[in-house]
Amino acid sequence: IPQANVPRGLSSLVKKRKPDVKQSKSSEQNDDDIQQLLDSNIPLPSDAEVAFWTLRAQFPRSEYEELRFTAPVILRSQLYALLHEHIALDRDLAKLRQDGVIREYALLSDGRSSTAFVLIEDLRNLVTERTRTRFEEDLKKRQDQEVGPAKKARKSQQGKKIAFSAGIQEEISNLENEFHQDMSAIDEYLNQILPRCSALYISVSDMERIIAHSRQMPVVTKEIESLVNRLIKLQLLLRRDESSYWFSMPNMGLVLGWIRDGRRELLRAMKGARFGQVLFEKLSKRRLARSKLGTVFHIRDVVGRGDVEVVATGQGPLLRVRPDLDMD
């Protein structure tokens, strides 16, 4: 502190005060840490990544049993609602897709050709966990049919092996075989097909080429048909036309229904409000009867689609539905 700026009554204290060595070292350490971080060239997350992770964290995955085997879904319209630079956003999303971080899906029930995104790691965890859980449930069901749950538990406590009839043993063997084939198909899908095809759908010829390359041997049509049928059973593919398939994921149809019905219910409620406008704070507390994705999920969707405009007011954001909006 310059001496001229120190009040007369405090000048002696300023002169006699010793520097806080501990605080000085801590400050120097912080400066070194910051400089080391800057020198390490660690890339900072883009606005698209921050928005994506924010929406993912707010997806109501664990609140309902129906969402147990559903990956968090982020709509492009929701990202548009959060970020106004849509060209930069689209560019960042394309890079995340090409880098294998996210997967893009077509919203087939939407006439505007909208899309949604899922984190690849969420998709991987969802598919493997769902397949394993179903196998374990089916296995337990077959075993309980043979010996009953009480006897099975008693044998297990006594450390004795449960003897099954030849028929049940064969069913268990078939279940195990199906499970291993499912996991093998999932492995090819996640580690070979998806990384080599970032489009919304895949043709049969492209799938043949990818599988032949991954197996390093020619594949026959029957093998591709078997793989396709298994992936359809696992809800990972959906027929698009005679020679191509949409990429999909488990319970996508359920989520798409909620997106469509929740959006419609929300917009109808806004249309019925006075002047077709409602404060965000009030609307966000409304419970929707036809969707379990949460009202805020749908508010971001309709704002990003341009169906609703946001007006700043002294009482908070005001949501106003477009007067010319076609509800059909």
Tab-separated table of C-alpha atoms in Angstrom:
chain	number	residue	atom	x	y	z
A	1	ILE	CA	0.000	0.000	0.000
A	2	PRO	CA	1.545	3.386	-0.929
A	3	GLN	CA	2.358	5.379	2.193
A	4	ALA	CA	0.499	8.451	0.929
A	5	ASN	CA	-2.740	6.463	0.767
A	6	VAL	CA	-2.537	5.060	4.308
A	7	PRO	CA	-4.573	6.956	6.936
A	8	ARG	CA	-2.407	8.532	9.654
A	9	GLY	CA	-3.836	6.372	12.429
A	10	LEU	CA	-2.990	3.143	10.581
A	11	SER	CA	0.478	4.010	9.223
A	12	SER	CA	2.345	2.438	12.143
A	13	LEU	CA	0.354	-0.781	11.869
A	14	VAL	CA	1.062	-1.035	8.169
A	15	LYS	CA	4.762	-0.562	8.740
A	16	LYS	CA	4.980	-3.198	11.503
A	17	ARG	CA	2.692	-5.839	9.904
A	18	LYS	CA	4.536	-8.973	8.802
A	19	PRO	CA	3.507	-10.781	5.654
A	20	ASP	CA	1.418	-13.911	6.136
A	21	VAL	CA	3.907	-16.511	4.914
A	22	LYS	CA	1.312	-19.325	4.856
A	23	GLN	CA	-1.172	-17.297	2.803
A	24	SER	CA	1.588	-16.156	0.468
A	25	LYS	CA	2.692	-19.748	-0.200
A	26	SER	CA	-0.904	-20.845	-0.747
A	27	SER	CA	-1.448	-18.045	-3.253
A	28	GLU	CA	1.767	-18.951	-5.073
A	29	GLN	CA	0.699	-22.614	-5.199
A	30	ASN	CA	-2.679	-21.640	-6.673
A	31	ASP	CA	-0.961	-19.541	-9.306
A	32	ASP	CA	1.333	-22.462	-10.154
A	33	ASP	CA	-1.634	-24.839	-10.426
A	34	ILE	CA	-3.494	-22.462	-12.734
A	35	GLN	CA	-0.411	-21.963	-14.905
A	36	GLN	CA	0.151	-25.729	-15.059
A	37	LEU	CA	-3.466	-26.212	-16.151
A	38	LEU	CA	-3.078	-23.606	-18.878
A	39	ASP	CA	0.221	-25.119	-20.053
A	40	SER	CA	-1.239	-28.640	-20.189
A	41	ASN	CA	-3.457	-27.736	-23.179
A	42	ILE	CA	-6.445	-29.570	-21.700
A	43	PRO	CA	-9.377	-28.677	-23.990
A	44	LEU	CA	-12.242	-26.868	-22.324
A	45	PRO	CA	-15.756	-28.213	-22.999
A	46	SER	CA	-17.687	-26.488	-25.756
A	47	ASP	CA	-21.044	-24.813	-25.152
A	48	ALA	CA	-22.692	-27.792	-26.846
A	49	GLU	CA	-21.026	-30.227	-24.425
A	50	VAL	CA	-22.022	-28.183	-21.388
A	51	ALA	CA	-25.626	-27.947	-22.609
A	52	PHE	CA	-25.703	-31.665	-23.447
A	53	TRP	CA	-24.434	-32.752	-20.029
A	54	THR	CA	-26.817	-30.352	-18.287
A	55	LEU	CA	-29.838	-31.821	-20.068
A	56	ARG	CA	-28.584	-35.361	-19.519
A	57	ALA	CA	-28.282	-34.769	-15.773
A	58	GLN	CA	-31.873	-33.507	-15.638
A	59	PHE	CA	-33.404	-36.435	-17.550
A	60	PRO	CA	-35.817	-38.196	-15.130
A	61	ARG	CA	-34.349	-41.637	-15.680
A	62	SER	CA	-34.735	-43.136	-12.202
A	63	GLU	CA	-38.099	-41.663	-11.201
A	64	TYR	CA	-40.311	-44.197	-12.984
A	65	GLU	CA	-40.099	-47.947	-13.516
A	66	GLU	CA	-40.780	-47.455	-17.246
A	67	LEU	CA	-37.566	-45.428	-17.519
A	68	ARG	CA	-35.462	-48.122	-15.867
A	69	PHE	CA	-34.190	-49.421	-19.207
A	70	THR	CA	-34.100	-46.144	-21.111
A	71	ALA	CA	-31.030	-44.038	-21.815
A	72	PRO	CA	-31.252	-40.268	-21.195
A	73	VAL	CA	-32.487	-38.686	-24.431
A	74	ILE	CA	-31.558	-35.112	-25.416
A	75	LEU	CA	-33.551	-33.466	-28.203
A	76	ARG	CA	-31.913	-31.167	-30.732
A	77	SER	CA	-34.755	-28.715	-30.101
A	78	GLN	CA	-33.850	-28.608	-26.392
A	79	LEU	CA	-30.254	-27.724	-27.238
A	80	TYR	CA	-31.552	-25.023	-29.587
A	81	ALA	CA	-33.553	-23.601	-26.674
A	82	LEU	CA	-30.423	-23.324	-24.517
A	83	LEU	CA	-27.986	-22.053	-27.156
A	84	HIS	CA	-28.808	-19.381	-29.723
A	85	GLU	CA	-25.802	-19.951	-32.027
A	86	HIS	CA	-27.357	-22.889	-33.854
A	87	ILE	CA	-24.720	-23.098	-36.601
A	88	ALA	CA	-21.911	-23.442	-34.051
A	89	LEU	CA	-24.053	-25.887	-32.050
A	90	ASP	CA	-24.682	-28.084	-35.096
A	91	ARG	CA	-20.964	-28.078	-35.877
A	92	ASP	CA	-20.041	-29.129	-32.321
A	93	LEU	CA	-22.707	-31.849	-32.291
A	94	ALA	CA	-21.415	-33.192	-35.606
A	95	LYS	CA	-17.907	-33.409	-34.144
A	96	LEU	CA	-19.145	-35.226	-31.028
A	97	ARG	CA	-20.991	-37.636	-33.300
A	98	GLN	CA	-17.967	-38.235	-35.526
A	99	ASP	CA	-15.756	-38.755	-32.441
A	100	GLY	CA	-18.094	-41.481	-31.195
A	101	VAL	CA	-19.169	-39.598	-28.070
A	102	ILE	CA	-22.882	-39.316	-28.903
A	103	ARG	CA	-25.342	-41.084	-31.174
A	104	GLU	CA	-28.063	-39.326	-33.180
A	105	TYR	CA	-31.508	-40.848	-33.761
A	106	ALA	CA	-34.394	-39.855	-36.010
A	107	LEU	CA	-37.665	-38.984	-34.254
A	108	LEU	CA	-39.866	-40.923	-36.636
A	109	SER	CA	-43.162	-39.682	-35.172
A	110	ASP	CA	-42.212	-36.055	-35.825
A	111	GLY	CA	-43.118	-34.569	-39.203
A	112	ARG	CA	-40.319	-32.000	-38.977
A	113	SER	CA	-37.485	-34.552	-39.280
A	114	SER	CA	-36.288	-33.812	-35.755
A	115	THR	CA	-33.514	-35.778	-34.102
A	116	ALA	CA	-32.403	-36.762	-30.609
A	117	PHE	CA	-29.036	-37.653	-29.099
A	118	VAL	CA	-27.826	-40.278	-26.641
A	119	LEU	CA	-24.427	-40.642	-25.040
A	120	ILE	CA	-22.712	-43.722	-26.499
A	121	GLU	CA	-21.646	-44.863	-23.035
A	122	ASP	CA	-25.261	-44.639	-21.829
A	123	LEU	CA	-26.339	-46.730	-24.817
A	124	ARG	CA	-23.662	-49.330	-24.095
A	125	ASN	CA	-24.653	-49.606	-20.422
A	126	LEU	CA	-28.369	-49.719	-21.260
A	127	VAL	CA	-28.132	-52.490	-23.857
A	128	THR	CA	-25.780	-54.751	-21.901
A	129	GLU	CA	-27.575	-54.295	-18.575
A	130	ARG	CA	-31.010	-54.837	-20.120
A	131	THR	CA	-29.903	-58.007	-21.941
A	132	ARG	CA	-28.178	-59.437	-18.873
A	133	THR	CA	-31.108	-58.625	-16.571
A	134	ARG	CA	-33.619	-60.272	-18.899
A	135	PHE	CA	-31.454	-63.377	-19.149
A	136	GLU	CA	-31.133	-63.633	-15.356
A	137	GLU	CA	-34.901	-63.133	-14.896
A	138	ASP	CA	-35.730	-65.818	-17.492
A	139	LEU	CA	-33.189	-68.189	-15.938
A	140	LYS	CA	-34.628	-67.715	-12.465
A	141	LYS	CA	-38.143	-68.249	-13.794
A	142	ARG	CA	-37.204	-71.581	-15.403
A	143	GLN	CA	-35.410	-72.762	-12.269
A	144	ASP	CA	-38.295	-71.795	-10.003
A	145	GLN	CA	-40.710	-73.698	-12.243
A	146	GLU	CA	-38.709	-76.864	-11.588
A	147	VAL	CA	-37.923	-76.783	-7.855
A	148	GLY	CA	-39.858	-73.794	-6.479
A	149	PRO	CA	-38.266	-70.710	-4.921
A	150	ALA	CA	-38.470	-72.036	-1.325
A	151	LYS	CA	-36.688	-75.317	-2.062
A	152	LYS	CA	-34.144	-73.504	-4.205
A	153	ALA	CA	-33.317	-71.079	-1.404
A	154	ARG	CA	-33.023	-73.935	1.127
A	155	LYS	CA	-30.685	-75.922	-1.100
A	156	SER	CA	-28.593	-72.818	-1.680
A	157	GLN	CA	-28.256	-72.200	2.076
A	158	GLN	CA	-27.208	-75.811	2.628
A	159	GLY	CA	-24.601	-75.522	-0.105
A	160	LYS	CA	-26.208	-78.351	-2.075
A	161	LYS	CA	-26.369	-78.441	-5.846
A	162	ILE	CA	-29.844	-78.286	-7.351
A	163	ALA	CA	-30.645	-81.130	-9.728
A	164	PHE	CA	-32.837	-80.167	-12.671
A	165	SER	CA	-34.740	-82.436	-15.017
A	166	ALA	CA	-33.405	-83.013	-18.513
A	167	GLY	CA	-36.118	-80.792	-19.994
A	168	ILE	CA	-35.359	-77.827	-17.748
A	169	GLN	CA	-31.613	-78.381	-18.200
A	170	GLU	CA	-32.073	-78.143	-21.952
A	171	GLU	CA	-34.130	-74.931	-21.604
A	172	ILE	CA	-31.433	-73.417	-19.390
A	173	SER	CA	-28.792	-74.382	-21.936
A	174	ASN	CA	-30.841	-72.748	-24.709
A	175	LEU	CA	-31.237	-69.588	-22.636
A	176	GLU	CA	-27.490	-69.419	-22.048
A	177	ASN	CA	-26.812	-69.938	-25.748
A	178	GLU	CA	-29.273	-67.175	-26.701
A	179	PHE	CA	-27.701	-64.843	-24.152
A	180	HIS	CA	-24.190	-65.391	-25.541
A	181	GLN	CA	-25.427	-64.831	-29.103
A	182	ASP	CA	-27.190	-61.627	-28.025
A	183	MET	CA	-24.025	-60.339	-26.329
A	184	SER	CA	-21.979	-61.213	-29.411
A	185	ALA	CA	-24.395	-59.287	-31.653
A	186	ILE	CA	-24.326	-56.324	-29.229
A	187	ASP	CA	-20.530	-56.339	-29.292
A	188	GLU	CA	-20.469	-56.205	-33.115
A	189	TYR	CA	-23.144	-53.510	-33.132
A	190	LEU	CA	-21.425	-51.236	-30.602
A	191	ASN	CA	-17.798	-51.780	-31.584
A	192	GLN	CA	-17.988	-52.358	-35.334
A	193	ILE	CA	-21.214	-51.076	-36.888
A	194	LEU	CA	-21.831	-47.829	-34.979
A	195	PRO	CA	-18.236	-46.485	-35.188
A	196	ARG	CA	-18.259	-47.008	-38.962
A	197	CYS	CA	-21.693	-45.558	-39.686
A	198	SER	CA	-22.680	-42.221	-38.152
A	199	ALA	CA	-25.826	-41.831	-40.298
A	200	LEU	CA	-29.371	-42.174	-38.955
A	201	TYR	CA	-29.841	-45.445	-40.836
A	202	ILE	CA	-27.736	-48.156	-42.442
A	203	SER	CA	-28.146	-50.093	-45.672
A	204	VAL	CA	-27.817	-53.862	-45.833
A	205	SER	CA	-24.879	-53.528	-48.240
A	206	ASP	CA	-23.013	-51.232	-45.824
A	207	MET	CA	-23.667	-53.656	-42.985
A	208	GLU	CA	-22.285	-56.542	-45.063
A	209	ARG	CA	-19.154	-54.529	-45.841
A	210	ILE	CA	-18.613	-53.552	-42.178
A	211	ILE	CA	-19.136	-57.063	-40.825
A	212	ALA	CA	-16.904	-58.617	-43.504
A	213	HIS	CA	-14.164	-56.120	-42.594
A	214	SER	CA	-14.484	-56.754	-38.839
A	215	ARG	CA	-14.491	-60.553	-39.218
A	216	GLN	CA	-11.803	-60.396	-41.940
A	217	MET	CA	-13.721	-62.897	-44.016
A	218	PRO	CA	-16.617	-62.870	-46.510
A	219	VAL	CA	-20.098	-63.099	-45.021
A	220	VAL	CA	-23.104	-64.729	-46.597
A	221	THR	CA	-26.573	-63.197	-46.771
A	222	LYS	CA	-27.912	-65.691	-44.240
A	223	GLU	CA	-25.419	-64.485	-41.611
A	224	ILE	CA	-26.400	-60.849	-42.163
A	225	GLU	CA	-30.095	-61.735	-41.948
A	226	SER	CA	-29.476	-63.571	-38.676
A	227	LEU	CA	-27.589	-60.600	-37.233
A	228	VAL	CA	-30.236	-58.117	-38.408
A	229	ASN	CA	-33.074	-60.189	-36.905
A	230	ARG	CA	-31.235	-60.392	-33.598
A	231	LEU	CA	-30.573	-56.645	-33.533
A	232	ILE	CA	-34.253	-56.006	-34.324
A	233	LYS	CA	-35.205	-58.289	-31.414
A	234	LEU	CA	-32.859	-56.281	-29.181
A	235	GLN	CA	-34.582	-53.065	-30.421
A	236	LEU	CA	-31.349	-51.744	-31.933
A	237	LEU	CA	-32.593	-51.673	-35.539
A	238	LEU	CA	-35.937	-50.768	-37.094
A	239	ARG	CA	-36.883	-51.525	-40.704
A	240	ARG	CA	-36.794	-48.398	-42.904
A	241	ASP	CA	-37.415	-49.968	-46.331
A	242	GLU	CA	-36.508	-53.074	-48.324
A	243	SER	CA	-32.761	-52.485	-48.123
A	244	SER	CA	-32.088	-50.336	-45.041
A	245	TYR	CA	-32.764	-50.015	-41.306
A	246	TRP	CA	-33.101	-47.122	-38.878
A	247	PHE	CA	-30.806	-47.172	-35.874
A	248	SER	CA	-32.856	-47.427	-32.696
A	249	MET	CA	-32.497	-48.249	-29.006
A	250	PRO	CA	-34.553	-50.094	-26.364
A	251	ASN	CA	-37.836	-48.402	-25.388
A	252	MET	CA	-37.358	-45.664	-28.004
A	253	GLY	CA	-40.995	-46.032	-29.042
A	254	LEU	CA	-42.164	-45.423	-25.481
A	255	VAL	CA	-40.058	-42.270	-25.175
A	256	LEU	CA	-41.175	-41.005	-28.604
A	257	GLY	CA	-44.805	-41.438	-27.551
A	258	TRP	CA	-44.213	-39.396	-24.416
A	259	ILE	CA	-42.409	-36.698	-26.413
A	260	ARG	CA	-45.269	-36.406	-28.903
A	261	ASP	CA	-48.133	-36.623	-26.381
A	262	GLY	CA	-46.475	-34.422	-23.767
A	263	ARG	CA	-45.723	-31.738	-26.332
A	264	ARG	CA	-49.320	-31.763	-27.563
A	265	GLU	CA	-50.750	-31.625	-24.036
A	266	LEU	CA	-48.488	-28.736	-23.075
A	267	LEU	CA	-49.301	-26.676	-26.163
A	268	ARG	CA	-53.033	-27.255	-25.749
A	269	ALA	CA	-52.815	-26.066	-22.151
A	270	MET	CA	-50.977	-22.925	-23.270
A	271	LYS	CA	-53.477	-22.300	-26.064
A	272	GLY	CA	-56.255	-22.401	-23.486
A	273	ALA	CA	-54.532	-19.871	-21.214
A	274	ARG	CA	-55.407	-16.174	-21.344
A	275	PHE	CA	-53.737	-14.586	-24.388
A	276	GLY	CA	-52.016	-17.926	-24.959
A	277	GLN	CA	-49.268	-17.082	-22.518
A	278	VAL	CA	-48.103	-18.396	-19.135
A	279	LEU	CA	-45.229	-17.525	-16.822
A	280	PHE	CA	-42.499	-20.158	-16.910
A	281	GLU	CA	-42.531	-20.496	-13.111
A	282	LYS	CA	-46.219	-21.396	-13.126
A	283	LEU	CA	-46.137	-23.641	-16.184
A	284	SER	CA	-43.071	-25.588	-15.016
A	285	LYS	CA	-45.001	-26.740	-11.916
A	286	ARG	CA	-47.814	-28.221	-13.980
A	287	ARG	CA	-47.933	-32.029	-14.111
A	288	LEU	CA	-48.603	-33.600	-17.472
A	289	ALA	CA	-50.910	-36.608	-17.614
A	290	ARG	CA	-49.576	-38.076	-20.872
A	291	SER	CA	-45.829	-37.918	-20.319
A	292	LYS	CA	-43.373	-38.939	-17.618
A	293	LEU	CA	-40.510	-36.848	-18.929
A	294	GLY	CA	-41.318	-33.755	-16.869
A	295	THR	CA	-42.857	-30.433	-17.894
A	296	VAL	CA	-39.528	-28.589	-18.191
A	297	PHE	CA	-38.360	-31.257	-20.668
A	298	HIS	CA	-41.284	-30.365	-22.944
A	299	ILE	CA	-41.008	-26.604	-22.394
A	300	ARG	CA	-37.443	-26.650	-23.742
A	301	ASP	CA	-38.622	-28.767	-26.656
A	302	VAL	CA	-41.412	-26.398	-27.792
A	303	VAL	CA	-39.213	-23.320	-27.296
A	304	GLY	CA	-36.401	-24.812	-29.385
A	305	ARG	CA	-38.877	-25.846	-32.102
A	306	GLY	CA	-40.156	-22.282	-32.353
A	307	ASP	CA	-43.683	-23.193	-31.239
A	308	VAL	CA	-43.340	-20.947	-28.177
A	309	GLU	CA	-41.494	-17.679	-27.726
A	310	VAL	CA	-39.912	-16.453	-24.499
A	311	VAL	CA	-40.496	-12.871	-23.353
A	312	ALA	CA	-38.570	-11.358	-20.446
A	313	THR	CA	-40.797	-9.706	-17.827
A	314	GLY	CA	-40.402	-8.351	-14.337
A	315	GLN	CA	-42.012	-11.527	-13.003
A	316	GLY	CA	-39.683	-13.837	-14.894
A	317	PRO	CA	-39.760	-15.456	-18.359
A	318	LEU	CA	-43.174	-15.405	-20.048
A	319	LEU	CA	-43.961	-18.216	-22.487
A	320	ARG	CA	-46.225	-17.268	-25.390
A	321	VAL	CA	-47.521	-19.819	-27.874
A	322	ARG	CA	-47.547	-18.845	-31.547
A	323	PRO	CA	-51.087	-17.796	-32.515
A	324	ASP	CA	-50.841	-19.490	-35.919
A	325	LEU	CA	-49.557	-22.783	-34.512
A	326	ASP	CA	-51.271	-25.814	-36.027
A	327	MET	CA	-51.974	-28.332	-33.272
A	328	ASP	CA	-52.665	-31.259	-35.636
